[in-house]
Protein backbone atom coordinates (compact mmCIF):
# COMPACT_ATOMS: atom_id res chain seq x y z
CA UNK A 1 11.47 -7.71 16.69
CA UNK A 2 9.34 -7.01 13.28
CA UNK A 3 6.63 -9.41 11.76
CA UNK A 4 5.67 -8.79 8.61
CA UNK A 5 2.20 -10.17 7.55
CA UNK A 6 1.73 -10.79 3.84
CA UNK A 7 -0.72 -8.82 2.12
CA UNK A 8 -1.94 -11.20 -0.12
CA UNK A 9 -3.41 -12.71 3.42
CA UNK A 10 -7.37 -13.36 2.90
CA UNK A 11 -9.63 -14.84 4.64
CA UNK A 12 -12.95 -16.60 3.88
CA UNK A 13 -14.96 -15.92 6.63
CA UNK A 14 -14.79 -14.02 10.10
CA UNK A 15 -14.13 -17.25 11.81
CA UNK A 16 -11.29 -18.77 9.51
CA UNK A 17 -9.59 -15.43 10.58
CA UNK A 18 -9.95 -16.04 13.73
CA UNK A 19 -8.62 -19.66 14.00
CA UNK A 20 -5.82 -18.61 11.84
CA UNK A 21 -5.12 -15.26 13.92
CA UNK A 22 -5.56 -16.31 17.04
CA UNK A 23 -2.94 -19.09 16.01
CA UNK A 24 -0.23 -16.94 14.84
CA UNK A 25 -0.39 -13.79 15.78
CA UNK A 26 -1.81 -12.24 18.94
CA UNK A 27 0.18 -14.23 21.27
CA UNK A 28 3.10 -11.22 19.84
CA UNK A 29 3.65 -8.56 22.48
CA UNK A 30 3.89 -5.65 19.95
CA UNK A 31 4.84 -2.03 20.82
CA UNK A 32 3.34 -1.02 17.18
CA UNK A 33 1.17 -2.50 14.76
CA UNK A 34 1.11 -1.39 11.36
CA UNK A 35 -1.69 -2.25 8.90
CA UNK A 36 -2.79 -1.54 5.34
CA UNK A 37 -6.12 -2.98 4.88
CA UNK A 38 -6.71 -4.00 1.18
CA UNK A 39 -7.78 -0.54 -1.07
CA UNK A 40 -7.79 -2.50 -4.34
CA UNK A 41 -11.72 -2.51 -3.87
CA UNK A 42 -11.98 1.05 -2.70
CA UNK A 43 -9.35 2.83 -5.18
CA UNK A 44 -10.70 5.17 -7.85
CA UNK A 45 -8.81 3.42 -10.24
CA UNK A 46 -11.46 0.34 -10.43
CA UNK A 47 -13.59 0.65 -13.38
CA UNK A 48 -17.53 -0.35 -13.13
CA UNK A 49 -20.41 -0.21 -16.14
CA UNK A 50 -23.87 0.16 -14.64
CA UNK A 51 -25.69 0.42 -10.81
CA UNK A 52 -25.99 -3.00 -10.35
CA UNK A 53 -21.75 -3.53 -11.06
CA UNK A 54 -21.02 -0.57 -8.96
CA UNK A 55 -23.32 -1.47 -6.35
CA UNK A 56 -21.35 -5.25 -6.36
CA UNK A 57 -18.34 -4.15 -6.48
CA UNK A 58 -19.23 -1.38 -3.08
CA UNK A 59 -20.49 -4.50 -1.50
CA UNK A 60 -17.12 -6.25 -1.87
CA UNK A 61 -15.28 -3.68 -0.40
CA UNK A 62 -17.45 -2.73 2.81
CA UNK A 63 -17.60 -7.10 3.11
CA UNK A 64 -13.05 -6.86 2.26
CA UNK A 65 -12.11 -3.55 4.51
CA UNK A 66 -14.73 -4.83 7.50
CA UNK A 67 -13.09 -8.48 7.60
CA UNK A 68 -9.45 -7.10 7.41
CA UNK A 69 -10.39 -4.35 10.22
CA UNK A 70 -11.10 -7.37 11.97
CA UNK A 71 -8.40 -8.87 11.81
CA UNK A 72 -6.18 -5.64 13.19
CA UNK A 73 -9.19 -5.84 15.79
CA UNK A 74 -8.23 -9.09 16.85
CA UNK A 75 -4.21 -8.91 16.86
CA UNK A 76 -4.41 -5.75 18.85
CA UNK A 77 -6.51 -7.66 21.54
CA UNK A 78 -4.21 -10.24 21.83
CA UNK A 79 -0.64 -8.53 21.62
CA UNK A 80 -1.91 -4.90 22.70
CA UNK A 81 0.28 -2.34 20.89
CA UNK A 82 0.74 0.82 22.21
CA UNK A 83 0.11 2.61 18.91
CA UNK A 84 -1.42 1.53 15.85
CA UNK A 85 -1.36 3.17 12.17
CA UNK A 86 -3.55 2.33 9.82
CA UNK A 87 -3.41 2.97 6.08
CA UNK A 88 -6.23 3.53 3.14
CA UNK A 89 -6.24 4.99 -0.22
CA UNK A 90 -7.63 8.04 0.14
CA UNK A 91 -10.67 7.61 -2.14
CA UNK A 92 -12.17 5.45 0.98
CA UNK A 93 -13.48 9.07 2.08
CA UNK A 94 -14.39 10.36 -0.84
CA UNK A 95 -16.06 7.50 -2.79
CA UNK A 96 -17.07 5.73 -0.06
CA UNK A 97 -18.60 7.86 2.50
CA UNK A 98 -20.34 5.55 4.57
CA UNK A 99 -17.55 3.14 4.71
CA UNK A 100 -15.43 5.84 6.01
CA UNK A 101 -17.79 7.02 8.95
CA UNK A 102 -18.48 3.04 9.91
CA UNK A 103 -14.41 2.67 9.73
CA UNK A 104 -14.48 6.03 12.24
CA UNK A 105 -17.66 4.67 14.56
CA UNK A 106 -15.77 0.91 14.72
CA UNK A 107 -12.26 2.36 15.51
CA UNK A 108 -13.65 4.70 17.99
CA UNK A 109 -14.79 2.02 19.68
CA UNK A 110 -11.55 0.76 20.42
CA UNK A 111 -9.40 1.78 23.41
CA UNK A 112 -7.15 3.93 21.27
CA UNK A 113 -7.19 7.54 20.98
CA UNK A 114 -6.87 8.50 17.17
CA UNK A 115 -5.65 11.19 14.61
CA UNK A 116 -6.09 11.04 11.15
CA UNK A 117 -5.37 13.15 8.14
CA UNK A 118 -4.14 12.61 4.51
CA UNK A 119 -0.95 12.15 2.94
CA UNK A 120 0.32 12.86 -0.51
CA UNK A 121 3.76 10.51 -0.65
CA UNK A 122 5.01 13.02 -3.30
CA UNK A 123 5.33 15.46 -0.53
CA UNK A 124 7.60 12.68 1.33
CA UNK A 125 10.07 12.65 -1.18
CA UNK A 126 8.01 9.80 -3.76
CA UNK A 127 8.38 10.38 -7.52
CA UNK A 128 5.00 10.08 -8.06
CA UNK A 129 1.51 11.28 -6.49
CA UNK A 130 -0.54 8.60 -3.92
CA UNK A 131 -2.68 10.13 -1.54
CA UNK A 132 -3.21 7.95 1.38
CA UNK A 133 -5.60 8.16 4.89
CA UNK A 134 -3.39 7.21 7.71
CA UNK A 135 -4.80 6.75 11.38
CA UNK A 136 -2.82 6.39 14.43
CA UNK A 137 -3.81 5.14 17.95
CA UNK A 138 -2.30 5.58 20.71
CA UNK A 139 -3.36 3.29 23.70
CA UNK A 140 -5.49 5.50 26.33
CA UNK A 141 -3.51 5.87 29.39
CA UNK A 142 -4.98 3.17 32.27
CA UNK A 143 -5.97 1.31 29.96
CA UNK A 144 -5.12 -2.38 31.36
CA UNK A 145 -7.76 -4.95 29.55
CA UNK A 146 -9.38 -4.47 25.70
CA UNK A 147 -13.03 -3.72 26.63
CA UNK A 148 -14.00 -5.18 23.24
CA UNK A 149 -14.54 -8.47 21.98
C-alpha cells in the first residue's frame, strides 16, 4: 500500500506533531518512506532586504526543516522502513551551511546508513532545471529496535 501525506501538513509545535503523528501514522508498517521536507524557506528564490530580514527568515527555516525532520524521525520509529529518501532543494548546502551539517549530524544519528548526492531533474528527462539533495537510508543490518527517541 502507498500513503501519501499532504505537504501543506504543519505543525505548531514539536508536541502537536507528535499527538497528531503518533495518531496516524507510525502504527504503518512501511517498506519505504519518502519525504520532502518544506524548501520554500531554504530556496534561493526567497528574496530578503537587510541582516536583520535575512537573519529572520534563516531562523524560520532551521525552526521549519528541524520540526519536519522530526516528524520523518518519528514515523520511521514507529513503522520502521527499510529505506528512506529524503529530498531538499539544493541551496540547503549552499546557502545554508550549518543547516546542512546539523541535517548530516541528526540523520547520522539514526540507524540508517546514508548516501547523498545532487540531482539536476533536467538530466531525468524534466523540461526544466531543479537541482535537488536527495538522501537515502537504508536500515543497518541487525538492526531490531530504533535506539533513538
Amino acid at each position: 500500500e502507498a500513503y501519501l501525506v499532504a505537504p501543506h501538513m504543519r505543525f505548531a509545535s514539536a508536541e502537536a506533531m507528535a499527538r497528531s503523528l503518533d495518531a496516524r501514522w507510525c502504527r504503518l508498517q512501511l517498506d519505504a518512506l519518502c519525504a520532502t521536507p518544506s524548501c520554500r524557506l531554504l530556496s534561493a528564490a526567497q528574496r530578503t532586504k537587510g541582516r536583520a530580514a535575512r537573519a529572520a527568515l534563516q531562523a524560520r527555516a532551521r525552526e521549519q526543516l528541524l520540526l519536519d525532520i522530526a516528524a520523518v524521525k518519528l514515523v520511521a520509529q514507529g513503522s520502521r522502513p527499510t529505506v528512506i529518501f529524503l529530498e531538499e532543494t539544493a541551496g540547503l548546502r549552499s546557502h545554508h551551511k550549518a543547516l546542512y551539517a546539523e541535517l548530516q549530524e541528526e540523520l547520522r544519528s539514526w540507524p540508517y546508513e546514508w548516501r547523498h548526492g545532487r540531482v539536476d531533474c533536467a538530466d531525468l528527462g524534466a523540461a526544466h532545471h531543479r537541482r535537488r539533495l536527495l538522501w537515502v537510508g537504508v536500515l543497518r543490518a541487525g538492526v531490531r529496535a530504533f535506539p533513538f527517541q
